[in-house]
């Protein structure tokens, strides 16, 4: 399913939980952004993409 016209160029935010969804060891890290943006483009989304990777530490002081 492709994006509706009113959503196709909207801002896209990706929050990535790296603890539960780590980068596979065999993956080329330089291709991560390109891969994520490509998946959105295949679905008709062409807006600006912000990717925020999160890695929470169990004993972090807040």
Short mmCIF file of C-alpha atoms in Angstrom, two decimals:
data_model
loop_
_atom_site.label_atom_id
_atom_site.label_comp_id
_atom_site.label_asym_id
_atom_site.label_seq_id
_atom_site.Cartn_x
_atom_site.Cartn_y
_atom_site.Cartn_z
CA UNK A 1 0.00 0.00 0.00
CA UNK A 2 1.37 3.40 -0.97
CA UNK A 3 1.21 6.53 1.16
CA UNK A 4 -1.68 8.93 0.66
CA UNK A 5 -0.70 12.17 -1.05
CA UNK A 6 -1.21 14.22 2.13
CA UNK A 7 1.25 11.98 4.01
CA UNK A 8 3.82 11.23 1.29
CA UNK A 9 6.11 14.18 2.06
CA UNK A 10 5.58 14.46 5.81
CA UNK A 11 8.41 14.25 8.34
CA UNK A 12 9.37 10.71 9.34
CA UNK A 13 10.86 9.86 12.74
CA UNK A 14 12.34 6.45 13.48
CA UNK A 15 13.10 5.55 17.10
CA UNK A 16 15.39 2.55 17.11
CA UNK A 17 15.77 0.44 20.26
CA UNK A 18 19.26 -0.95 19.75
CA UNK A 19 19.07 -3.16 22.84
CA UNK A 20 16.26 -5.31 21.44
CA UNK A 21 16.96 -4.71 17.75
CA UNK A 22 20.76 -4.55 17.37
CA UNK A 23 22.62 -4.15 14.11
CA UNK A 24 23.38 -7.62 12.72
CA UNK A 25 27.12 -8.35 12.89
CA UNK A 26 27.28 -9.11 9.18
CA UNK A 27 25.54 -5.84 8.18
CA UNK A 28 27.43 -2.89 6.69
CA UNK A 29 26.63 -0.05 9.10
CA UNK A 30 27.09 2.57 6.39
CA UNK A 31 24.00 1.23 4.63
CA UNK A 32 21.57 1.56 7.55
CA UNK A 33 20.16 5.01 6.67
CA UNK A 34 19.96 4.11 2.99
CA UNK A 35 18.10 0.88 3.79
CA UNK A 36 15.58 2.57 6.10
CA UNK A 37 14.90 5.42 3.67
CA UNK A 38 14.57 2.94 0.81
CA UNK A 39 11.87 1.02 2.67
CA UNK A 40 9.86 4.21 3.14
CA UNK A 41 10.33 5.23 -0.50
CA UNK A 42 9.07 1.83 -1.69
CA UNK A 43 5.86 2.60 0.19
CA UNK A 44 5.51 6.09 -1.29
CA UNK A 45 6.97 8.17 1.55
CA UNK A 46 9.52 10.78 0.48
CA UNK A 47 9.65 13.19 3.43
CA UNK A 48 12.75 13.96 5.51
CA UNK A 49 13.80 11.08 7.78
CA UNK A 50 15.22 11.43 11.29
CA UNK A 51 16.67 8.28 12.87
CA UNK A 52 17.26 8.23 16.62
CA UNK A 53 19.05 5.19 18.00
CA UNK A 54 18.40 4.48 21.69
CA UNK A 55 20.40 2.22 23.94
CA UNK A 56 19.30 2.32 27.56
CA UNK A 57 21.74 1.21 30.20
CA UNK A 58 20.23 -0.66 33.12
CA UNK A 59 22.09 1.31 35.80
CA UNK A 60 21.96 4.75 34.19
CA UNK A 61 21.36 7.63 36.58
CA UNK A 62 18.58 9.90 35.36
#
